[in-house]
XYZ file of C-alpha atoms in Angstrom:
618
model
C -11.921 -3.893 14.958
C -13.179 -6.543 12.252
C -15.453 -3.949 10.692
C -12.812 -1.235 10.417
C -10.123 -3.830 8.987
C -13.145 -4.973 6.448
C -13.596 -1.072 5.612
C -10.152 -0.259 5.498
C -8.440 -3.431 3.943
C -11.337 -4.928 2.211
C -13.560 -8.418 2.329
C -11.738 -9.895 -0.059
C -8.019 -9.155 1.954
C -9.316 -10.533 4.867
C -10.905 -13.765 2.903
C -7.261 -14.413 1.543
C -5.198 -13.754 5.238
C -7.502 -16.247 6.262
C -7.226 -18.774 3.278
C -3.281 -18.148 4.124
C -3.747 -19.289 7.382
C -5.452 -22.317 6.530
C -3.434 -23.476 3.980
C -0.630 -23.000 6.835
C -2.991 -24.964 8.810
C -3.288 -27.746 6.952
C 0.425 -28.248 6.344
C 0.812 -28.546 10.042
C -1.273 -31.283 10.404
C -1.093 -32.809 7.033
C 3.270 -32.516 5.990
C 2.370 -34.017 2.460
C 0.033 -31.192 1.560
C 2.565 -28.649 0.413
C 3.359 -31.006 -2.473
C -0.107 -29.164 -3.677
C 1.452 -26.149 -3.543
C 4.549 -27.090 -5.222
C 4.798 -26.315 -9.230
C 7.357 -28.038 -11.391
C 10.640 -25.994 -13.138
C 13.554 -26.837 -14.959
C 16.597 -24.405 -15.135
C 18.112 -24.591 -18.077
C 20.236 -21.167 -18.493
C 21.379 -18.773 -15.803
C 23.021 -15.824 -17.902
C 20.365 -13.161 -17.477
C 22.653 -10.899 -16.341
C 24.864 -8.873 -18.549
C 27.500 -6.708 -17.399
C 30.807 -4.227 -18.571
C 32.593 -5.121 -15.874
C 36.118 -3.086 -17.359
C 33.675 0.154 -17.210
C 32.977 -0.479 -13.258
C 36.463 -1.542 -12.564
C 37.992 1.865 -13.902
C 35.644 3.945 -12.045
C 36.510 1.688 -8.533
C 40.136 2.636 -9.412
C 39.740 5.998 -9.579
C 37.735 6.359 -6.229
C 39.226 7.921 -2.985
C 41.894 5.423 -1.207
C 39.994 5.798 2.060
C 36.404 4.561 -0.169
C 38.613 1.772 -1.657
C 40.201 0.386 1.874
C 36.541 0.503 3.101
C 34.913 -1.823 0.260
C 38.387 -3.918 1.103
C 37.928 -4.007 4.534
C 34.101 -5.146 4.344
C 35.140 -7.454 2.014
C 38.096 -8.925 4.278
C 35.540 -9.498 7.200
C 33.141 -10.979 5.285
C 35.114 -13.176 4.148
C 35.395 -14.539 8.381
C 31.753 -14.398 8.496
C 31.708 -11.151 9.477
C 28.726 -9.163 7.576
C 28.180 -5.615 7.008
C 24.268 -6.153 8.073
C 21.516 -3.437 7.256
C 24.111 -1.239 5.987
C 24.977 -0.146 9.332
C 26.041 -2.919 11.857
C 28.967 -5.625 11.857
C 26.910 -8.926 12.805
C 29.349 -12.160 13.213
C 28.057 -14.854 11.788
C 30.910 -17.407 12.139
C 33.572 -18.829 9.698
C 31.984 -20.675 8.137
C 29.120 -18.838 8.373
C 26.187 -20.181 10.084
C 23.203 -19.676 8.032
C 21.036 -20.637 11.051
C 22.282 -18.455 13.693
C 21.350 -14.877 15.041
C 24.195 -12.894 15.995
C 22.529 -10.285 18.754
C 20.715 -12.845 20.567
C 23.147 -15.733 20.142
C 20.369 -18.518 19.184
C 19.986 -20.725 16.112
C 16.853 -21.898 14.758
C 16.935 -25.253 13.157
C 17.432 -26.392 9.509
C 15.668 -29.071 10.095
C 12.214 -27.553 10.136
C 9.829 -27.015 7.527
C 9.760 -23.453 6.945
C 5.922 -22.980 7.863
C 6.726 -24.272 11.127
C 9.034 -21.557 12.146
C 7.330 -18.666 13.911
C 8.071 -14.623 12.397
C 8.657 -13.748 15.877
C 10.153 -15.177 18.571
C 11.209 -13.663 21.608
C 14.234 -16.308 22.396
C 15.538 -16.019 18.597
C 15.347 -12.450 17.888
C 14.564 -10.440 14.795
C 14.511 -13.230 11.931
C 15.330 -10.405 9.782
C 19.106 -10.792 11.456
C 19.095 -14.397 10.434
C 18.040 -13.641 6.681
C 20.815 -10.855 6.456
C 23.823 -13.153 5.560
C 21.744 -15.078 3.176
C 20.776 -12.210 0.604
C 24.337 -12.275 0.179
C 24.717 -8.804 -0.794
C 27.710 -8.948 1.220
C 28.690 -10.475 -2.539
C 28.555 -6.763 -3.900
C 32.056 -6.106 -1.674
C 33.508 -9.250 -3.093
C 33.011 -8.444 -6.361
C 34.449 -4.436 -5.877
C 37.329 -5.581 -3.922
C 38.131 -8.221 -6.871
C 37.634 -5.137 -9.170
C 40.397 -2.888 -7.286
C 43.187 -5.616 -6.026
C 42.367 -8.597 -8.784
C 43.028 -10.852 -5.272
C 41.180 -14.275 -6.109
C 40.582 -14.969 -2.525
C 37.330 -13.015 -3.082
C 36.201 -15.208 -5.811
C 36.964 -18.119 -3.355
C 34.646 -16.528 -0.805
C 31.899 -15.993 -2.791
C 31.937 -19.927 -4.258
C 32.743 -21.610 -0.910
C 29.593 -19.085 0.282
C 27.693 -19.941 -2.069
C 28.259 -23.786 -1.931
C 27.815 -23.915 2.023
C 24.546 -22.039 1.809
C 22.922 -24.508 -1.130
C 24.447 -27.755 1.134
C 22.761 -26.421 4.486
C 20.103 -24.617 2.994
C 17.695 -27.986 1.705
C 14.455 -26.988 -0.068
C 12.011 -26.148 2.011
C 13.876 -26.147 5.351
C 14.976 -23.388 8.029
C 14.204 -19.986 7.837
C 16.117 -18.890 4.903
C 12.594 -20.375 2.953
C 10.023 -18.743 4.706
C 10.142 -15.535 2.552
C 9.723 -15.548 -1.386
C 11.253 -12.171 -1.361
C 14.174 -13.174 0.268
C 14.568 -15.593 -1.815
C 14.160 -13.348 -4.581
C 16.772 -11.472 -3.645
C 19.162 -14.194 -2.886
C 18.950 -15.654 -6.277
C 19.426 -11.959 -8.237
C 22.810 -11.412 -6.253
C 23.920 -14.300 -6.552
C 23.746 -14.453 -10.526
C 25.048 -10.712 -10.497
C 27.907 -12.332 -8.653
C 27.954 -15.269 -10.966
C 28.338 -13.087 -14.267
C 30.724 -10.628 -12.955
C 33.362 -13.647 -11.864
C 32.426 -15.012 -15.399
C 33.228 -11.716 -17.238
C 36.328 -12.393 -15.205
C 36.485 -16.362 -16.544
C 36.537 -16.967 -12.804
C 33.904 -19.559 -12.792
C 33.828 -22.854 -12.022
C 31.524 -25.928 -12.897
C 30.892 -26.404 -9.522
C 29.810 -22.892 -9.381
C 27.401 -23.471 -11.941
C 25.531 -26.287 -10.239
C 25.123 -24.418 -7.050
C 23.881 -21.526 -8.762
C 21.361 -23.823 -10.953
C 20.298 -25.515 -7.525
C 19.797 -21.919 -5.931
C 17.708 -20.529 -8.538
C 15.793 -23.846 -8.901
C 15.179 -23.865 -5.081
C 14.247 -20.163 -4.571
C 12.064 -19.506 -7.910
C 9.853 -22.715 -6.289
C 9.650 -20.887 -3.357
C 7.841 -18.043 -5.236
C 5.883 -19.578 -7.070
C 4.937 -22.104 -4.348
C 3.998 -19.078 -1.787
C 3.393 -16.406 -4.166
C -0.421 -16.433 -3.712
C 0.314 -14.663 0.251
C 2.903 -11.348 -1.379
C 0.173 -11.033 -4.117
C -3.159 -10.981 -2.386
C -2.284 -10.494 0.948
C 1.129 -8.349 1.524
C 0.607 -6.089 -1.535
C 3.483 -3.993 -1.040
C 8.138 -4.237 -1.907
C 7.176 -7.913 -1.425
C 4.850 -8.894 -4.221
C 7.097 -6.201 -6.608
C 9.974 -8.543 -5.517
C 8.341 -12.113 -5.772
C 6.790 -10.817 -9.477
C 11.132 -10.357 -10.082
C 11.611 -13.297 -9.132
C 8.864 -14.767 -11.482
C 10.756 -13.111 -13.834
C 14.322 -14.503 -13.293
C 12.966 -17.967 -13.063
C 10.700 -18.033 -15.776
C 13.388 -16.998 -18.394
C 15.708 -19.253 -16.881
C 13.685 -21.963 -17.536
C 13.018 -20.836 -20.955
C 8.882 -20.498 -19.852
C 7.752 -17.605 -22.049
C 4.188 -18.239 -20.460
C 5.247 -17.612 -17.512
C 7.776 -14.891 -18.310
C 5.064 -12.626 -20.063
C 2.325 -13.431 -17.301
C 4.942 -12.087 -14.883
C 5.868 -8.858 -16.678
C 1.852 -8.130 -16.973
C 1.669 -8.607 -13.225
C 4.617 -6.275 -12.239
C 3.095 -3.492 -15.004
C -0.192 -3.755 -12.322
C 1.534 -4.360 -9.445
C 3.689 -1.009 -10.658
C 0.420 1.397 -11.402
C -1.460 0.298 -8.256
C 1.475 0.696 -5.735
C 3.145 3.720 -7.147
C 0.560 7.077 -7.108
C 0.729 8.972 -9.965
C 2.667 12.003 -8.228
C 5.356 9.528 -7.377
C 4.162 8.215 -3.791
C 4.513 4.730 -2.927
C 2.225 3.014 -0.993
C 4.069 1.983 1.824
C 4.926 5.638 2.904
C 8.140 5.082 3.255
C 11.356 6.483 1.439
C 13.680 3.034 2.547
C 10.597 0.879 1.168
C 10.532 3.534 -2.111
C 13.953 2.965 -2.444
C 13.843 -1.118 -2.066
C 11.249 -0.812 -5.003
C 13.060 1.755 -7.070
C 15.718 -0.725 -6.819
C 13.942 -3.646 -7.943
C 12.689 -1.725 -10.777
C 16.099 -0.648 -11.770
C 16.753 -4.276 -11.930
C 13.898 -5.491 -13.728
C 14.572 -2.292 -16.451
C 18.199 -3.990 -16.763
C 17.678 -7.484 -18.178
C 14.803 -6.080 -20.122
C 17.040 -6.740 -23.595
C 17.463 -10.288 -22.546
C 13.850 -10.987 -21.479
C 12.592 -9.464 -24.434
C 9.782 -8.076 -22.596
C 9.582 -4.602 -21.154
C 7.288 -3.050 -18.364
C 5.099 -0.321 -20.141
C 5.800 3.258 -20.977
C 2.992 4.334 -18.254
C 4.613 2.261 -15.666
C 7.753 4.239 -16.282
C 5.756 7.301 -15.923
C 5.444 6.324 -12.546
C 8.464 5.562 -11.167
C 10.050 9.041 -13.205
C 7.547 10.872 -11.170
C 8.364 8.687 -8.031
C 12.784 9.573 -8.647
C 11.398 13.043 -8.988
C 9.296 13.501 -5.156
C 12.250 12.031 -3.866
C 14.787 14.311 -5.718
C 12.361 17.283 -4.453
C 12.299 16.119 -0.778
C 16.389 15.793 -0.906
C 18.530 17.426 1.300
C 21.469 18.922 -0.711
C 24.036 15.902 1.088
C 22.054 13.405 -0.546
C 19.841 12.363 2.461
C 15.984 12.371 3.043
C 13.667 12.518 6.204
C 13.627 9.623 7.830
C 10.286 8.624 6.804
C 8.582 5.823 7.391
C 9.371 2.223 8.194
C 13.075 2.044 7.641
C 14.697 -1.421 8.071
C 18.082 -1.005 6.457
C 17.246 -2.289 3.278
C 19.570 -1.429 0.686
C 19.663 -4.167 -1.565
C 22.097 -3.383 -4.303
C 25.015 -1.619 -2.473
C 26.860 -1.018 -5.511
C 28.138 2.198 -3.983
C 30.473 3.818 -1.912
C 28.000 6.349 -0.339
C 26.158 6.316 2.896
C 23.328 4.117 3.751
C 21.396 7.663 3.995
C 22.560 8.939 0.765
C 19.746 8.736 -1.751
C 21.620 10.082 -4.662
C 22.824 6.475 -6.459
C 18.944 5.385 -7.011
C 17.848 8.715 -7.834
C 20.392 9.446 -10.252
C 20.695 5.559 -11.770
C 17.132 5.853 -12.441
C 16.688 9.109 -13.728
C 19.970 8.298 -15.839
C 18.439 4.723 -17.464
C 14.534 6.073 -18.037
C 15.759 9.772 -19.554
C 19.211 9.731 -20.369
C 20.370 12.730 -18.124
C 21.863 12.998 -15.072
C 20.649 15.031 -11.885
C 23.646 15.560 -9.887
C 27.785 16.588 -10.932
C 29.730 13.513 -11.173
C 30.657 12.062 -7.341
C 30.599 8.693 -6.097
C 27.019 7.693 -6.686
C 27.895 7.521 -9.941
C 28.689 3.704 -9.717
C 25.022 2.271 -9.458
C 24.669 3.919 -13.519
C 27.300 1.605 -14.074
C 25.911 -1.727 -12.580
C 22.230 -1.258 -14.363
C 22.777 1.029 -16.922
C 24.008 0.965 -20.765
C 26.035 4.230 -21.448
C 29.012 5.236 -20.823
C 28.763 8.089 -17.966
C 30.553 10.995 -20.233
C 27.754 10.095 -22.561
C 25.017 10.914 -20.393
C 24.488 14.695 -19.683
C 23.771 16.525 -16.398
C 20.335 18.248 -15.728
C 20.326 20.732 -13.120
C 16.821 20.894 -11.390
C 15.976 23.345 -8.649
C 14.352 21.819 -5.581
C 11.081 24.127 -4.811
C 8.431 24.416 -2.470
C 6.631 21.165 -2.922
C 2.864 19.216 -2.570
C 2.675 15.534 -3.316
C -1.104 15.614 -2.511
C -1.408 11.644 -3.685
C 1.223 10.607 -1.431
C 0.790 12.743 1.314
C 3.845 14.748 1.195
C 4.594 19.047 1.064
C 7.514 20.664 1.722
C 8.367 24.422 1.935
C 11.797 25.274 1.315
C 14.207 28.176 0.833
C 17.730 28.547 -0.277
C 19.036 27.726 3.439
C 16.055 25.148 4.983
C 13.274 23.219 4.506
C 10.495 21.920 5.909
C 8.669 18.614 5.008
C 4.587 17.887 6.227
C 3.571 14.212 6.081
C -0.407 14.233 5.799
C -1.817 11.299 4.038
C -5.324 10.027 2.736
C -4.412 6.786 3.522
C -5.242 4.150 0.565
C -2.918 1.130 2.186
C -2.069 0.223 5.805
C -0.281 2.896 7.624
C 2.395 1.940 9.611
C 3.613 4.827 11.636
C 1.480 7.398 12.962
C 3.117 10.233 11.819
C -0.164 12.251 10.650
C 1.201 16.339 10.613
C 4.828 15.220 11.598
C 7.352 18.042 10.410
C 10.788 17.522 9.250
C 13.005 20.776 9.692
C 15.875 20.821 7.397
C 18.890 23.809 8.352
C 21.889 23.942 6.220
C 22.186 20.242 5.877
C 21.416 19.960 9.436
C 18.485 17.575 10.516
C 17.035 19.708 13.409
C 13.767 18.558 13.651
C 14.043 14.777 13.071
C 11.834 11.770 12.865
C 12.648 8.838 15.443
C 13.256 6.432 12.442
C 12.658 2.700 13.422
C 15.169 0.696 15.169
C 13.468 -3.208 14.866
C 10.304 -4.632 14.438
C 10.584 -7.164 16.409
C 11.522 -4.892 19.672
C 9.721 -3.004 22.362
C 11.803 0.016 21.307
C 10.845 -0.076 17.508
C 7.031 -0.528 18.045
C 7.075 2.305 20.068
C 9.077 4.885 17.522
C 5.887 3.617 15.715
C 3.836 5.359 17.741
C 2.382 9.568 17.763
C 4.704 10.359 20.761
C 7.654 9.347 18.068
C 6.736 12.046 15.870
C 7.111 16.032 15.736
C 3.202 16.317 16.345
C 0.382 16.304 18.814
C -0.474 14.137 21.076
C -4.322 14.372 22.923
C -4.429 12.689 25.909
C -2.256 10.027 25.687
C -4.648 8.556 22.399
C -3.052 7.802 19.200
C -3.960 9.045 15.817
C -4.808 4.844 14.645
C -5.599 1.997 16.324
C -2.875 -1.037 15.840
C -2.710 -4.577 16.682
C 0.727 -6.850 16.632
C 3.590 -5.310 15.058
C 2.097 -4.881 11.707
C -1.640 -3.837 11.515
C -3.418 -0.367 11.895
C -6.285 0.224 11.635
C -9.051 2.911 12.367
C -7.442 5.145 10.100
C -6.913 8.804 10.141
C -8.637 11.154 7.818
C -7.237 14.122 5.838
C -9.205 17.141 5.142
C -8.968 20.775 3.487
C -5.368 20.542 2.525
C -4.212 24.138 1.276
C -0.811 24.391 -0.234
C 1.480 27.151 -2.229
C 5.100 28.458 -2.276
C 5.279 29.748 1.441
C 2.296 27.790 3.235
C 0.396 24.781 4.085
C -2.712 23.873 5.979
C -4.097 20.596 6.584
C -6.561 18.711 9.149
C -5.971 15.137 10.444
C -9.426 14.079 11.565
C -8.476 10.784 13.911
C -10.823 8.139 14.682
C -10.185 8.269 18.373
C -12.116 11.100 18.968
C -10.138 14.222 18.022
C -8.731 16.179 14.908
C -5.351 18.122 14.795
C -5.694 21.189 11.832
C -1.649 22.316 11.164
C -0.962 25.880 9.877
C 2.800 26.068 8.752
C 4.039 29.639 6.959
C 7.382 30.382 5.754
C 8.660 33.747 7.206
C 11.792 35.250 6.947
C 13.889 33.837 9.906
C 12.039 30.634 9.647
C 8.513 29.130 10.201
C 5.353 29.947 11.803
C 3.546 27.184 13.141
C -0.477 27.128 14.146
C -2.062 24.299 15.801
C -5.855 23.920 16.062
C -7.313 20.708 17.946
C -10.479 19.550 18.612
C -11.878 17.000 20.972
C -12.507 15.311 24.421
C -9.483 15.282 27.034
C -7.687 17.165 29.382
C -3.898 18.199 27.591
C -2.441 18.252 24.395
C 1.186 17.677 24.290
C 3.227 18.919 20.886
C 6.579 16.871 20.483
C 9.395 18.305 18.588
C 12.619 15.272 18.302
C 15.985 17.068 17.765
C 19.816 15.689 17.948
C 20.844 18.982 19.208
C 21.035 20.286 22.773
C 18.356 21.700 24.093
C 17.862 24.808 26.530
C 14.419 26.194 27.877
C 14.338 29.969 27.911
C 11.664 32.439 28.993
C 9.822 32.585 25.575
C 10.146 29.381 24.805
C 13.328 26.721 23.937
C 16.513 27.024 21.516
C 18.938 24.324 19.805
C 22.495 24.940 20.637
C 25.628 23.146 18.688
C 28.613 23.446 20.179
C 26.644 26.028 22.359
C 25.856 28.199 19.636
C 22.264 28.492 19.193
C 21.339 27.540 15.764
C 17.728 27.361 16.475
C 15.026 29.381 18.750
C 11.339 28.156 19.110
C 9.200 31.054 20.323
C 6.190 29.473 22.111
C 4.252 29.288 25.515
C 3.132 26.331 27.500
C 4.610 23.873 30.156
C 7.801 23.001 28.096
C 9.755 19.679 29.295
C 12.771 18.493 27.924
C 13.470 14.499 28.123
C 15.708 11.759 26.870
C 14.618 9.491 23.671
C 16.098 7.636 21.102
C 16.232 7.895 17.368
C 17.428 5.070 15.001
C 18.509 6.503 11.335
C 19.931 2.463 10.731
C 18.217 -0.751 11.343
C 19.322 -1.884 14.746
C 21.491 0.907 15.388
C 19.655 4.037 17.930
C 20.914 7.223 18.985
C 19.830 9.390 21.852
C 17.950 12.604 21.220
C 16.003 15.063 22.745
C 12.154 15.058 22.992
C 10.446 18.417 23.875
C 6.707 18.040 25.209
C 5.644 21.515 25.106
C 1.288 20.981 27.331
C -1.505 23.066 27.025
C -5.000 22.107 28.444
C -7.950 21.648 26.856
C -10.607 23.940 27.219
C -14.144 23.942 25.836
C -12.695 20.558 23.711
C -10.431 22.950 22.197
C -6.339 23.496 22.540
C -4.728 26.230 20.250
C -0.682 26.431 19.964
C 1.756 28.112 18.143
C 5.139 27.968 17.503
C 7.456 30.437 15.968
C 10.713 28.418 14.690
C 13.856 31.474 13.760
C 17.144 29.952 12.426
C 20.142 31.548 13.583
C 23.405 31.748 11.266
């Protein structure tokens, strides 16, 4: 194990985990030793954030009454403590709320506590990610829409009384609202987008001002205090969100050392996590997304910074709007790809959590000026982080083709009615679900062939939809494609080799480390795909998974997908085919049950051959 991590993640990663865990360590034993940690700041401004706020109100107005009763309603609830969490899930958090408290598993972890002495996991408090929801406060974003539509001050009221209980329970550096620089991060950016749209509004109170100036004080010393473990040791959303926040404090306390330092370090930070075909490193669209996001805001105060990231680094992220634009489903959606905890941390619109189409089209919108989709909804996020007015900015229709994203891993064939989508990676980061040769089978905006998604970290369910079984691939023996330890770490990692791609076909091999390699021939053909399978290795059976939502009946030649029992689907194949009940989570904490079709074949000679001939029906 310690010489694949020291292949894999490098001497000098493991040298800083363990100077983490000794600085950790030493604050245990010695309390006064964070003090050496500590650096000084001095807010002295807190307008960073400009904003049009007439332009966003107008388009609010003008949305469906259904989409303005919803960002009402979410509004209304939050105001009781009630929080629209990951997206997806009420979570009741009391009125007032209790910044402390985990709503699923009813426990509270003290405020008390330094925050180095509070575990990540803990099996009697739950998922701390629960407890951090309330405090990002994007449940702000609904306040500040639902002021925009009715003009009702009560929402206002919520966000200062929120904002003043969270800055009287929240001391610096208690309770778990201070064990994470990006969540701190992101605390302080909505809460002074919240500040300066009540302000455009002349809303704002003095009071409101010194509990914003004690939240940004509080949270850019938490950065700057733990930065050290998101730069040399996390290296992924986290660091791009700490650097942010580097950013945000730095000009608010009028450093300009600091400030430029910080822009240098996001322009590397940019170009090392972001492959130059548009991957991200994390291999997954939600974390793309996050970053995209972060980006967006970073590209948005740029004019009052006075600094910029550099023309290269928006090279990348164009390239990384584009992959996801080309692995779109027409509805706006994407595989679910990935580790995907919810996080969507700017919901300035009234689409679905799965719609992609707001970052996409923002992006695309600030960097060149066009716009890829027909005016809809999504529109809004332009609004929030862009400059121009929307009838200024014209539409660019670009066809979605038959696709390889060799850097990050990605292919997809596609036609006018389906798609298909081949993960494959050469992994240059930790992996985190093994989901080597997983296909994603798009039909007419139909999800047929899904990924499992990921549920919760912390949870017996969610490290399993981790795992190969999860995925629309093979499974040898009951072996998985890595080796992982705790919730986070992989390691032995797969291999990719000979990767062939054009218009209609794709061939890769997966060569895994526990003794076995998968090759995966996939052909477009006229009613569908053709699938090939080619594995190698010790063991007695091979079991192919394909995940669907759809009902599921085996036939003679092998199994079909009915809706409303109409087939829709037919997989021509032979084997031992079982058909079993599993679970699929397309929203943090949220799972739906699926089918999971095993379809065995033994292996002989340390070889098992498959194939699998996928017709769509109309």
């Amino acid at each position: 194990m310690i010489k694949s991590i020291l292949k894999e993640y490098g001497l000098m990663w493991l040298i800083f985990r363990i100077l983490y865990l000794l600085k950790l360590k030493i604050m245990k034993i010695f309390p006064i030793a964070e003090f050496l940690f500590e650096k000084k700041v001095e807010i002295k401004r807190m307008d960073i954030f400009d904003i049009d706020v007439e332009k966003i109100e107008t388009f609010l107005k003008k949305l469906p009454d259904e989409k303005k009763s919803e960002i009402i309603n979410i509004a209304d609830k939050a105001i009781e403590g009630k929080i629209l969490a990951f997206s997806s899930i009420e979570l009741d958090y009391g009125n007032p709320i209790d910044w402390f408290y985990n709503p699923i598993t009813n426990e509270k972890v003290s405020n008390s506590l330094k925050w180095y002495l509070i575990p990540d996991f803990d099996a009697k408090i739950g998922d701390i990610k629960v407890i951090w929801e309330a405090s990002r406060f994007t449940h702000f974003y609904y306040f500040l829409r639902a002021y925009m539509i009715t003009k009702n001050k009560k929402y206002y009221k919520a966000f200062s009384e929120h904002l003043k209980s969270w800055v009287e329970n929240n001391k610096y550096s208690y309770g778990p609202n201070y064990k994470c620089g990006q969540e701190a991060t992101l605390r302080m950016i909505n809460s002074i987008i919240a500040f300066s749209v009540f302000k455009a509004y002349g809303l704002v109170k003095r009071i409101d001002e010194q509990n914003l100036h004690k939240l940004i004080e509080g949270s850019y010393k938490k950065v700057l205090s733990n930065f050290f473990y998101a730069h040399k040791c996390i290296k992924n959303n986290h660091t791009l969100s700490e650097i942010t926040g580097m950013i945000v404090g730095a000009w608010c306390e009028e450093n300009k050392k600091r400030l430029k330092k910080a822009y240098k370090l996001l322009d590397r930070e940019i170009q090392s996590q972001f492959f130059s075909d548009g991957g991200y490193v994390q291999y997954s669209f939600n974390y793309q997304r996050f970053a995209l996001q972060i980006i967006e805001f970073v590209l948005k105060i740029s004019k009052k910074t006075g600094f910029d990231i550099s023309e290269k680094s928006k090279k990348f992220i164009k390239n990384s709007v584009m992959l996801m634009y080309q692995m779109q489903e027409e509805n706006g959606d994407l595989p679910n790809y990935g580790s995907n905890d919810g996080s969507l941390i700017f919901p300035v619109t009234s689409c679905d959590y799965r719609d992609f189409r707001p970052i996409i089209n923002s992006l695309y919108a600030i960097l060149e000026n066009k716009r890829l989709y027909d005016p809809g909804i999504y529109d809004e996020e332009i609004l929030w982080f862009g400059d121009k007015e929307l009838n200024k900015i014209p539409i660019l229709k670009k066809k979605r083709l038959s696709s390889a994203f060799k850097e990050a891993g990605l292919y997809s064939l596609r036609n006018d009615n389906s798609f298909l989508m081949i993960t494959l990676q050469d992994f240059k980061s930790r992996p985190a679900h093994m989901d080597q040769l997983h296909i994603d089978v798009w039909y007419k905006g139909r999800n047929i062939f899904c990924d499992s998604g990921t549920f919760s970290y912390a949870s017996e369910l969610g490290n399993k939809l981790t795992l190969t079984e999860a995925h629309n691939t093979v499974v040898v023996d009951n072996k998985e494609q890595m080796k992982k330890y705790g919730p986070f770490l992989v390691y032995d990692w797969s291999i990719s080799k000979k990767v062939q791609f054009d218009n209609i076909s794709f061939k890769g091999t997966m060569i895994s480390k526990n003794g076995y390699s998968h090759t995966r021939k996939i052909k477009m053909t006229k009613k569908g795909y053709l699938i090939e399978d080619f594995v190698k290795g010790y063991g007695k059976e091979c079991k192919f998974y394909f995940h669907t939502p759809f009902e599921v009946r085996i036939v003679n030649d092998g199994f079909e997908l009915l809706e409303k029992d109409k087939v829709i689907a037919k997989v021509k194949t032979t084997g031992n085919i079982e058909v079993k009940k599993a679970y699929r989570s397309l929203y943090y904490l949220k799972k739906d049950l699926i089918k999971k079709v095993s379809v065995s074949k033994p292996i002989i000679n340390k070889q098992c051959n498959a194939k699998f001939v996928i017709e769509l029906y109309d």
